Coordinates of C-alpha atoms and ligand atoms in Angstrom, one line a residue:
M1 CA 0.0 0.0 0.0
G2 CA 2.8 2.4 1.0
R3 CA 4.7 2.3 -2.3
Q4 CA 2.5 2.9 -5.3
N5 CA 3.2 5.8 -7.6
R6 CA 2.3 8.9 -5.6
K7 CA 0.9 11.0 -8.4
K8 CA -1.5 8.2 -9.5
M9 CA -3.0 7.9 -6.1
P10 CA -6.6 9.1 -5.9
E11 CA -5.7 11.0 -2.7
W12 CA -2.9 12.9 -4.6
Q13 CA -5.2 13.7 -7.5
A14 CA -7.9 14.9 -5.2
L15 CA -5.5 17.3 -3.6
G16 CA -4.4 18.5 -7.1
K17 CA -8.0 19.3 -8.0
H18 CA -8.6 20.9 -4.6
A19 CA -5.5 23.0 -5.1
V20 CA -6.9 24.5 -8.3
K21 CA -9.9 25.7 -6.3
M22 CA -7.8 27.0 -3.4
K23 CA -5.4 28.9 -5.6
K24 CA -8.3 31.2 -6.6
L25 CA -8.6 32.3 -3.0
H26 CA -6.4 34.9 -1.3
L27 CA -5.6 34.5 2.4
R28 CA -7.5 37.7 2.8
D29 CA -10.6 35.9 1.6
L30 CA -10.1 32.9 3.9
F31 CA -9.6 35.2 7.0
A32 CA -12.6 37.3 6.0
A33 CA -14.8 34.2 5.7
D34 CA -14.0 32.9 9.1
P35 CA -13.4 35.3 12.0
E36 CA -12.1 32.4 14.2
R37 CA -9.6 31.2 11.6
G38 CA -6.6 32.3 13.7
S39 CA -7.5 29.8 16.4
R40 CA -9.2 27.2 14.3
F41 CA -6.1 26.5 12.4
A42 CA -3.8 26.4 15.4
V43 CA -2.7 23.5 17.6
E44 CA -1.2 23.5 21.0
A45 CA 0.6 20.5 22.4
E46 CA 3.5 19.8 24.7
G47 CA 3.8 23.5 25.4
I48 CA 4.3 24.4 21.7
R49 CA 1.8 26.3 19.7
L50 CA 1.6 25.9 15.9
D51 CA -0.4 28.5 14.1
Y52 CA -0.9 27.4 10.5
S53 CA -3.9 29.7 9.7
K54 CA -1.7 31.7 7.3
H55 CA -1.5 28.7 4.9
P56 CA -4.1 28.4 2.1
V57 CA -6.0 25.6 3.8
T58 CA -9.5 24.8 4.8
A59 CA -10.9 21.9 6.9
E60 CA -11.3 20.0 3.6
T61 CA -7.6 20.6 2.7
M62 CA -6.5 19.2 6.0
E63 CA -8.8 16.1 5.6
L64 CA -7.4 15.5 2.1
L65 CA -3.8 15.8 3.3
I66 CA -4.4 13.4 6.2
G67 CA -6.1 11.1 3.7
L68 CA -2.9 11.1 1.6
A69 CA -0.7 10.4 4.7
R70 CA -3.0 7.5 5.5
A71 CA -2.9 6.1 2.0
C72 CA 0.9 6.4 2.0
G73 CA 0.9 4.0 5.0
L74 CA 2.2 6.6 7.5
D75 CA 0.9 4.7 10.5
N76 CA 2.6 1.6 9.5
E77 CA 5.9 3.4 8.8
I78 CA 5.8 5.1 12.2
E79 CA 5.3 1.7 13.8
R80 CA 8.1 0.2 11.8
M81 CA 10.6 2.9 12.9
F82 CA 9.6 2.6 16.6
A83 CA 9.7 -1.2 16.3
A84 CA 13.4 -1.0 15.3
E85 CA 12.8 -2.5 11.9
K86 CA 15.6 -1.9 9.3
I87 CA 13.8 1.0 7.6
N88 CA 17.2 2.4 6.4
E89 CA 17.1 -0.2 3.7
T90 CA 20.0 0.9 1.5
E91 CA 22.3 0.7 4.5
N92 CA 20.5 -2.2 6.0
R93 CA 20.1 -0.6 9.4
P94 CA 17.3 0.3 11.8
V95 CA 16.8 4.0 12.6
L96 CA 16.9 4.4 16.4
H97 CA 17.7 8.0 17.3
W98 CA 14.5 7.9 19.3
A99 CA 15.9 5.2 21.5
L100 CA 18.5 7.6 22.7
R101 CA 15.8 9.6 24.5
D102 CA 13.4 6.8 25.4
F103 CA 12.8 6.9 29.2
S104 CA 10.0 4.3 29.2
G105 CA 12.2 1.5 30.4
R106 CA 11.2 -0.8 27.5
A107 CA 13.7 -2.9 25.7
V108 CA 14.8 -2.1 22.2
Q109 CA 16.2 -5.1 20.4
V110 CA 18.8 -4.8 17.7
D111 CA 20.0 -8.1 16.3
G112 CA 18.8 -9.9 19.3
S113 CA 20.1 -7.7 22.0
D114 CA 18.6 -4.8 24.0
V115 CA 20.5 -1.6 23.2
M116 CA 19.0 0.4 26.1
P117 CA 21.4 -0.6 28.9
T118 CA 24.3 0.4 26.7
I119 CA 22.7 3.7 25.9
R120 CA 22.2 4.4 29.6
R121 CA 25.8 3.3 30.5
V122 CA 27.3 5.7 28.0
R123 CA 25.1 8.5 29.2
E124 CA 26.2 7.9 32.8
R125 CA 29.8 7.9 31.8
M126 CA 29.2 11.2 29.8
A127 CA 27.7 12.7 32.9
V128 CA 30.7 11.7 35.1
A129 CA 33.1 13.2 32.5
A130 CA 31.0 16.4 32.3
E131 CA 31.0 16.8 36.1
R132 CA 34.8 16.4 36.2
I133 CA 35.1 19.2 33.7
R134 CA 32.5 21.4 35.4
S135 CA 34.0 21.0 38.8
G136 CA 37.5 21.7 37.6
C137 CA 38.7 18.1 38.6
W138 CA 39.7 17.1 35.0
L139 CA 43.3 18.4 35.0
G140 CA 45.5 18.6 32.0
H141 CA 49.0 17.2 31.8
G142 CA 50.5 20.3 33.5
G143 CA 48.0 20.0 36.4
Q144 CA 45.7 22.9 35.3
P145 CA 41.9 22.4 35.0
L146 CA 40.6 22.1 31.5
T147 CA 38.5 25.1 30.7
H148 CA 38.4 25.1 26.9
V149 CA 36.7 22.3 25.0
V150 CA 37.2 22.1 21.3
N151 CA 34.9 19.8 19.4
L152 CA 36.5 18.5 16.2
G153 CA 33.8 17.1 14.0
I154 CA 31.9 17.9 10.8
G155 CA 28.3 17.5 9.4
G156 CA 26.2 15.6 11.9
S157 CA 29.1 15.5 14.4
D158 CA 29.3 19.3 14.4
L159 CA 26.1 21.0 13.5
G160 CA 24.0 19.4 16.3
P161 CA 26.3 20.0 19.2
Q162 CA 27.2 23.5 17.9
M163 CA 23.5 24.5 17.4
A164 CA 22.5 23.1 20.8
Y165 CA 25.4 24.7 22.6
Q166 CA 24.5 28.1 21.2
A167 CA 20.8 27.5 21.9
L168 CA 21.4 26.6 25.5
R169 CA 24.2 29.0 26.2
F170 CA 22.1 30.9 28.7
Y171 CA 22.2 27.7 30.9
S172 CA 26.0 27.1 30.4
Q173 CA 28.7 27.2 33.0
R174 CA 30.4 30.5 32.3
N175 CA 34.0 29.6 33.2
L176 CA 34.0 26.9 30.5
H177 CA 34.5 27.8 26.9
F178 CA 33.4 25.8 23.9
H179 CA 34.7 25.9 20.3
F180 CA 33.7 23.9 17.2
V181 CA 36.1 23.2 14.5
S182 CA 34.8 21.5 11.4
N183 CA 36.5 22.8 8.2
L184 CA 39.4 21.2 6.5
D185 CA 40.5 24.8 5.8
P186 CA 43.5 25.0 8.2
G187 CA 42.4 28.6 9.1
H188 CA 39.5 27.2 11.1
L189 CA 41.7 25.2 13.5
A190 CA 44.5 27.8 13.5
E191 CA 42.2 30.8 14.4
T192 CA 40.4 28.7 17.1
L193 CA 43.7 27.6 18.7
R194 CA 45.5 31.0 18.5
P195 CA 44.1 32.4 21.7
L196 CA 44.1 29.0 23.6
S197 CA 46.7 27.4 25.8
A198 CA 47.5 23.7 25.5
E199 CA 47.5 23.6 29.3
N200 CA 43.8 23.9 29.7
T201 CA 42.4 22.6 26.4
L202 CA 40.4 19.4 25.8
F203 CA 39.7 18.2 22.3
I204 CA 36.7 16.0 21.7
I205 CA 37.1 14.2 18.4
A206 CA 33.6 13.6 17.3
S207 CA 33.3 11.1 14.4
K208 CA 31.0 8.2 14.0
T209 CA 33.3 6.5 11.5
F210 CA 36.6 7.9 12.8
T211 CA 37.8 8.1 9.2
T212 CA 36.3 11.4 8.0
Q213 CA 39.0 13.3 6.3
E214 CA 38.3 16.7 7.7
T215 CA 38.0 15.5 11.3
M216 CA 41.0 13.3 11.1
A217 CA 43.1 16.1 9.6
N218 CA 42.0 18.5 12.4
A219 CA 42.6 15.8 15.1
A220 CA 46.2 15.4 13.7
G221 CA 46.6 19.2 13.8
A222 CA 45.4 19.3 17.4
R223 CA 47.8 16.6 18.4
A224 CA 50.7 18.4 16.8
W225 CA 49.7 21.6 18.6
L226 CA 49.6 19.8 21.9
L227 CA 52.9 18.2 21.3
Q228 CA 54.5 21.5 20.5
H229 CA 53.8 22.5 24.0
F230 CA 54.1 19.2 26.0
S231 CA 56.6 17.4 23.7
Q232 CA 55.7 13.9 25.1
E233 CA 53.0 11.6 23.7
T234 CA 52.0 10.6 27.2
A235 CA 50.7 14.1 27.8
L236 CA 48.0 13.6 25.2
S237 CA 45.7 11.2 27.1
R238 CA 44.3 13.9 29.3
H239 CA 43.7 16.3 26.5
F240 CA 41.7 14.1 24.1
A241 CA 38.3 12.5 24.3
A242 CA 36.5 10.8 21.4
V243 CA 32.9 10.3 20.5
T244 CA 32.6 7.5 17.9
A245 CA 31.1 4.3 16.7
N246 CA 34.6 3.1 16.0
P247 CA 36.3 3.0 19.4
R248 CA 39.2 0.9 18.1
A249 CA 40.2 3.6 15.7
A250 CA 39.9 6.2 18.5
A251 CA 42.1 4.0 20.8
A252 CA 44.6 3.6 17.9
F253 CA 44.8 7.4 17.6
G254 CA 45.8 7.5 21.3
V255 CA 42.6 8.4 23.0
A256 CA 42.5 6.8 26.5
T257 CA 39.8 4.1 26.8
E258 CA 38.1 6.0 29.6
N259 CA 37.7 9.0 27.4
I260 CA 36.0 7.2 24.5
F261 CA 32.2 7.6 24.4
E262 CA 30.5 5.3 22.0
F263 CA 27.5 5.7 19.7
W264 CA 26.2 3.3 17.2
E265 CA 25.6 2.5 13.5
W266 CA 21.9 2.8 14.0
V267 CA 22.1 6.6 14.8
G268 CA 22.4 8.7 11.7
G269 CA 24.9 11.5 12.0
R270 CA 22.3 14.3 11.5
Y271 CA 20.1 12.6 14.2
S272 CA 22.9 12.1 16.7
L273 CA 22.7 15.1 19.0
A274 CA 21.0 13.0 21.7
S275 CA 23.9 10.5 21.7
A276 CA 27.4 11.0 22.9
V277 CA 27.7 13.6 20.1
G278 CA 26.0 15.9 22.6
L279 CA 29.0 15.6 25.0
P280 CA 30.1 19.3 24.7
V281 CA 26.5 20.4 25.3
L282 CA 26.3 18.2 28.4
M283 CA 29.6 19.6 29.6
A284 CA 28.3 23.1 29.1
V285 CA 24.8 22.8 30.7
G286 CA 25.3 19.9 33.0
P287 CA 23.6 16.5 33.2
E288 CA 20.4 17.8 34.6
R289 CA 19.7 20.3 31.8
F290 CA 20.9 17.8 29.2
T291 CA 18.4 15.2 30.6
E292 CA 15.7 17.9 30.4
M293 CA 16.5 18.3 26.7
L294 CA 16.3 14.5 26.2
R295 CA 13.0 14.4 28.0
G296 CA 11.8 17.2 25.7
Y297 CA 12.7 15.1 22.7
W298 CA 10.9 12.1 24.3
A299 CA 7.7 14.1 25.0
M300 CA 7.6 15.1 21.3
D301 CA 8.3 11.4 20.3
N302 CA 5.3 10.3 22.3
H303 CA 3.1 13.1 21.0
F304 CA 4.1 12.1 17.4
C305 CA 3.3 8.4 18.1
S306 CA 0.0 8.9 19.9
S307 CA -1.8 12.1 18.8
P308 CA -4.4 12.1 16.1
W309 CA -2.9 13.5 13.0
E310 CA -5.1 16.6 12.9
K311 CA -3.6 17.6 16.2
N312 CA -0.1 16.1 15.6
L313 CA 2.5 18.8 15.3
P314 CA 5.1 17.0 13.2
V315 CA 2.5 15.5 11.0
L316 CA 0.8 18.9 10.4
L317 CA 4.1 20.6 9.7
A318 CA 5.0 17.8 7.2
L319 CA 1.6 17.9 5.5
L320 CA 1.7 21.7 5.2
G321 CA 5.1 21.3 3.6
V322 CA 3.8 18.8 1.1
W323 CA 0.9 21.0 0.3
Q324 CA 3.2 23.9 -0.5
I325 CA 5.9 21.9 -2.3
N326 CA 3.8 19.5 -4.4
F327 CA 0.6 21.5 -4.9
H328 CA 1.8 25.1 -4.9
D329 CA 5.3 24.5 -6.4
A330 CA 7.2 26.0 -3.5
P331 CA 10.9 25.0 -4.1
T332 CA 12.2 26.4 -0.9
H333 CA 11.4 26.6 2.9
V334 CA 12.6 29.4 5.2
V335 CA 13.2 29.0 8.9
L336 CA 13.2 32.2 10.9
P337 CA 13.9 32.0 14.6
Y338 CA 13.2 35.2 16.4
D339 CA 15.7 34.4 19.0
Q340 CA 19.5 35.0 18.8
Y341 CA 20.2 31.8 20.8
L342 CA 18.7 29.8 17.9
R343 CA 20.9 31.3 15.3
R344 CA 22.4 28.0 14.2
F345 CA 19.0 26.3 14.1
P346 CA 18.4 27.0 10.4
A347 CA 21.8 25.5 9.5
Y348 CA 21.1 22.5 11.6
L349 CA 17.7 22.0 10.0
Q350 CA 19.3 22.5 6.6
Q351 CA 21.3 19.4 7.0
L352 CA 18.5 17.5 8.7
D353 CA 16.0 18.2 5.9
M354 CA 18.2 18.4 2.8
E355 CA 20.4 15.4 3.5
S356 CA 17.4 13.4 4.5
N357 CA 14.9 14.3 1.7
G358 CA 17.1 15.7 -1.0
K359 CA 16.5 12.5 -3.0
R360 CA 15.3 11.9 -6.6
V361 CA 14.5 8.2 -6.6
N362 CA 11.8 6.5 -4.7
R363 CA 12.1 3.4 -2.5
E364 CA 11.9 1.1 -5.6
G365 CA 14.9 2.9 -7.1
R366 CA 12.8 4.7 -9.8
S367 CA 12.9 8.4 -10.5
V368 CA 10.1 10.4 -8.9
D369 CA 8.0 12.7 -11.0
Y370 CA 7.2 15.1 -8.2
A371 CA 9.2 17.5 -6.0
T372 CA 10.8 16.2 -2.8
G373 CA 12.7 18.0 -0.1
P374 CA 12.9 21.8 -0.4
V375 CA 15.9 24.1 -0.3
L376 CA 15.9 25.0 3.4
W377 CA 17.6 28.1 4.7
G378 CA 17.1 30.9 7.1
E379 CA 18.5 33.4 9.6
P380 CA 17.4 34.8 12.9
G381 CA 14.9 37.7 12.9
T382 CA 15.0 40.5 12.9
N383 CA 18.4 40.4 11.1
G384 CA 16.8 38.6 8.1
Q385 CA 14.3 41.5 7.7
H386 CA 17.1 43.8 6.8
A387 CA 18.6 41.3 4.3
F388 CA 16.5 38.9 2.3
F389 CA 12.9 39.6 3.4
Q390 CA 12.5 41.8 0.3
L391 CA 12.4 38.6 -1.8
L392 CA 10.0 37.0 0.6
H393 CA 7.5 39.9 0.3
Q394 CA 7.9 41.0 -3.3
G395 CA 10.0 38.4 -5.1
V396 CA 8.8 35.9 -7.6
H397 CA 9.6 32.7 -5.6
R398 CA 7.1 31.1 -3.3
A399 CA 9.0 30.7 0.0
P400 CA 6.9 29.4 2.8
C401 CA 8.3 30.5 6.2
D402 CA 8.4 29.0 9.7
F403 CA 8.5 31.8 12.3
I404 CA 9.7 30.6 15.7
G405 CA 9.4 32.8 18.8
F406 CA 9.1 32.7 22.5
C407 CA 6.8 34.6 24.9
R408 CA 9.5 35.4 27.4
S409 CA 13.1 36.5 26.8
L410 CA 15.9 34.9 28.9
N411 CA 17.5 38.3 29.1
P412 CA 14.6 40.8 29.6
Y413 CA 15.7 44.4 28.9
K414 CA 13.4 47.3 28.6
D415 CA 10.8 46.5 25.8
H416 CA 13.2 44.8 23.4
H417 CA 11.5 41.5 23.6
E418 CA 8.0 43.0 22.9
R419 CA 9.5 44.8 19.9
L420 CA 11.1 41.6 18.7
L421 CA 7.8 39.8 18.8
A422 CA 5.9 42.7 17.3
N423 CA 8.3 42.4 14.3
M424 CA 7.7 38.6 14.1
F425 CA 3.9 39.0 14.1
A426 CA 4.1 41.9 11.7
Q427 CA 6.2 40.0 9.2
S428 CA 3.8 37.0 8.9
Q429 CA 0.9 39.5 8.7
A430 CA 2.6 41.4 5.9
L431 CA 3.4 38.2 4.1
A432 CA -0.2 36.9 4.4
F433 CA -2.2 40.1 3.7
G434 CA 0.1 42.3 1.9
R435 CA -0.9 45.8 0.9
T436 CA -3.1 46.6 -2.1
Q437 CA -2.8 49.4 -4.5
E438 CA -6.2 50.7 -3.3
E439 CA -4.8 50.9 0.3
L440 CA -1.7 52.7 -1.0
A441 CA -3.7 55.1 -3.0
A442 CA -5.8 55.9 0.0
E443 CA -2.5 56.8 1.7
N444 CA -1.8 59.2 -1.1
V445 CA 1.0 57.1 -2.7
S446 CA 1.6 58.5 -6.2
E447 CA 0.2 56.4 -9.0
A448 CA 3.6 55.8 -10.5
L449 CA 4.9 54.2 -7.4
L450 CA 1.8 51.9 -6.8
P451 CA 3.2 48.8 -8.5
F452 CA 6.5 49.1 -6.7
R453 CA 5.0 49.6 -3.3
E454 CA 2.3 47.0 -3.6
F455 CA 2.7 43.8 -1.5
P456 CA 0.7 41.0 -3.1
G457 CA 0.4 39.0 0.2
N458 CA -1.0 35.5 0.1
R459 CA 2.4 34.2 1.1
P460 CA 2.2 31.3 3.5
S461 CA 3.8 30.9 6.9
N462 CA 3.7 28.9 10.1
T463 CA 4.2 30.5 13.5
I464 CA 5.6 28.2 16.1
M465 CA 5.7 29.5 19.7
A466 CA 6.6 28.4 23.2
E467 CA 6.8 30.2 26.5
E468 CA 10.6 30.3 26.8
L469 CA 13.6 28.7 25.3
T470 CA 14.5 25.9 27.8
P471 CA 16.4 22.7 27.2
D472 CA 13.0 20.9 27.2
V473 CA 11.6 23.2 24.5
L474 CA 14.8 22.8 22.4
G475 CA 14.5 19.0 22.6
K476 CA 10.8 19.3 21.5
L477 CA 11.6 21.6 18.6
I478 CA 14.4 19.3 17.3
A479 CA 12.2 16.2 17.5
L480 CA 9.3 18.2 15.9
Y481 CA 11.5 18.8 12.8
E482 CA 13.0 15.3 12.8
H483 CA 9.6 13.7 12.6
K484 CA 8.4 16.2 10.1
V485 CA 11.2 15.2 7.8
F486 CA 10.4 11.5 8.4
V487 CA 6.7 12.0 7.6
Q488 CA 7.5 13.8 4.4
G489 CA 9.9 11.1 3.3
V490 CA 7.1 8.6 3.8
I491 CA 4.7 10.6 1.7
W492 CA 7.3 11.1 -1.1
N493 CA 8.2 7.4 -0.9
I494 CA 11.9 8.0 -0.5
F495 CA 14.5 6.8 1.9
S496 CA 15.2 9.6 4.4
F497 CA 18.0 8.0 6.4
D498 CA 20.8 7.4 3.9
Q499 CA 23.0 10.1 2.2
W500 CA 24.6 8.5 -0.8
G501 CA 24.7 12.0 -2.5
V502 CA 27.7 13.0 -0.4
E503 CA 29.9 10.1 -1.6
L504 CA 30.9 11.0 -5.1
G505 CA 32.7 14.3 -4.3
K506 CA 34.7 12.6 -1.6
S507 CA 36.0 9.9 -3.9
L508 CA 36.8 12.3 -6.7
A509 CA 38.8 14.5 -4.2
K510 CA 40.9 11.5 -3.4
K511 CA 41.8 11.2 -7.1
I512 CA 42.5 14.9 -7.5
L513 CA 44.7 15.3 -4.4
P514 CA 47.8 13.5 -5.9
R515 CA 47.6 15.8 -8.9
L516 CA 47.7 18.9 -6.7
A517 CA 50.8 17.4 -5.0
G518 CA 52.6 17.2 -8.4
D519 CA 51.7 13.8 -9.8
T520 CA 51.0 14.4 -13.5
E521 CA 50.7 10.9 -14.7
T522 CA 47.0 10.5 -15.1
E523 CA 46.2 14.1 -15.6
S524 CA 44.5 13.2 -18.9
S525 CA 41.9 11.3 -17.0
Q526 CA 40.5 14.6 -15.7
D527 CA 38.0 16.6 -17.7
S528 CA 39.3 19.8 -19.3
S529 CA 37.8 22.2 -16.8
T530 CA 39.2 20.3 -13.8
R531 CA 42.6 20.0 -15.6
A532 CA 42.7 23.7 -16.2
L533 CA 41.8 24.4 -12.6
I534 CA 44.5 22.1 -11.4
E535 CA 47.0 23.8 -13.7
Y536 CA 46.0 27.3 -12.4
F537 CA 46.3 26.1 -8.8
K538 CA 49.7 24.6 -9.4
K539 CA 51.0 27.7 -11.2
H540 CA 50.0 30.0 -8.4
S541 CA 50.2 28.0 -5.2
S542 CA 53.9 27.9 -5.0
K543 CA 54.3 31.7 -5.1
Ligands
G6Q1 C1 24.9 12.9 8.6 C2 26.0 12.6 7.6 C3 27.3 13.4 7.8 C4 28.2 12.9 8.9 C5 29.6 13.5 8.6 C6 30.5 13.2 9.7 O1 23.9 12.3 8.7 O2 26.2 11.2 7.6 O3 27.0 14.7 7.9 O4 27.7 13.2 10.1 O5 30.0 13.2 7.4 O6 30.8 11.8 9.8 P1 31.5 11.2 10.9 O7 30.8 11.4 12.2 O8 31.7 9.7 10.6 O9 32.9 11.8 11.0

C-alpha cells in the first residue's frame, strides 16, 4: 500500500483538484470568511503552539492531506521505525535515534540484544566526565583544570552540538568555553587555537566512523599543537576525548579508553545530538539540563506516536510542507527563529532536511515525477528582515516560512522582547495580507509608485511559539522537525536515512589530491575544466 506511484493515487489527485480551487482564494478571503480562523487552524501540544492559519488551507484541505498520509501508509511506517525495523534499507540498518531519549524503560532489540542498557551506560559515563570538567577536577598534563573544550567534527558531528550549545548558552557554565572546528581549511583550527593554551584545552574528536578526512586532519593538527607544548605523547591522554562508533580507531589514535564515548551505527549523523555527540552540550549545561533536553525530545516522540494526525505537530508541519511543495510549487522553505540563541537552528535543519529528503529516486529505485525536499535556509529575525525579506515579500519565488518565537526573553531588557515579537507577528501578517494598490492610493502614494509599493500578500507561513527557550523546549523543537522530515519522506516514498549523495565528491577529491601534489601521470583522465583548474592552482600556489 505504501509504495504505489504517488501522483497516480486518488488521494494525490484529489489534492491536485482541490489546489486549483484553493489557488483562486487569497488568504484575505479565507480570513474574511472565518473570524475564528486564527485559532481554528492552530494546535497547542507539549507547550508548543503551531499557528498554520496563514496557509491556504480549509478543513477540507487538511482532511485530504491526512487522507494522503494514511494512503501512503504513514501509521505503518511510524510503527516500523519505533519497532526498530531496518527501515534504512540501503544501509540495512534500523533507525533508532528515538531510543537515545526513550525513558520508558522498555527494551529495544537490535539483532537480538537490547540496546537500552548500553545507551544508559554511555550516558552515565558522559555525565561523570561532564561533572569532572564542570567541577575543575579534570586536570591537564600540567595540572591545570581544562576550561576550553574544542569539538572536532563535521556534518552531523558538528552542526547538532554546535547548534544546541548556542541555543542553551544561557544555561551554560560560564568559566568553561566551547569551540567547534569542522572545516578542512586550516584557518578554522588555527584561528580557534590561536588564543588558547594547551595547558587547559580538551579536544573532543567527534566522528562516527573515525575516518572522516576533515576531522582526522583536524585531530592530527590538534595533536601536533599539543605536542609543540608538551613534547611527550603521554601528555595527550588527558587532552583528548572521542565520540565515535569506531572505538578501536579512537584508541589507535591514542585516546584513553576511559575518554572514549560510544554511539552506534543505527544513529544517523544528523540525528545524533541526543547520543554521545551531545557531550560538549552536556559539559556546558550539566547532566540535569541535558536530561531535560532529552525528555523534551521524548515528549515530542510520544506526541508524534500517539496524537491524532489533525492535532499532531510533526504530521501537520509535514503535510503543510507537502501542500506547499507539491501542490503550490514552492521550491524552498525558510526557517526564521526570532531568537538569537537559535541562530544555528536553520543551519542544523538545513542538514537534517536536505540530507534526508534531497532525493530523486523512490524506494523502488525509480525516478520520482514530483518534487521532494525543499531548499531550506534561514537566519534569525530581525536580522533577516534587513537582508532577504524583500524577496519573501515581493520576489517571484514562493518561499513558505516558519517563524519561531518565545513569549519570554531569557534576558529581559526594557521593551526589546516586545519589539522583537511585534516584528515577528508583523512579518507574517505582511506576508499573508500584503498591501493593495487601493490601500496605498488611500495613503496618497503616487500612482507611478503603486506597482513598486504593492505587496501581493497570500504568502504562507507557520508561526511556532513556546513560552521560553528551555532545554526541554529545544528538545521538543528538534524532535518536531526530525519527525516532520520523516513523515515527508514517507509521503514522497523516499529513503530519508541514507545520504549517498555526499559520496561522489569525496572519492573524486581522493583522485585529484595527488595531482595537486605534483603527480601528472593520469592528468589526462580529468575533464578539461578540472585539468585547467589544477593547472591554475599549481602555477600560483607555490608563489
Ligand atoms: C549525517 C551525515 C554526515 C556525517 C559527517 C561526519 O547524517 O552522515 O554529515 O555526520 O560526514 O561523519 P563522521 O561522524 O563519521 O565523521
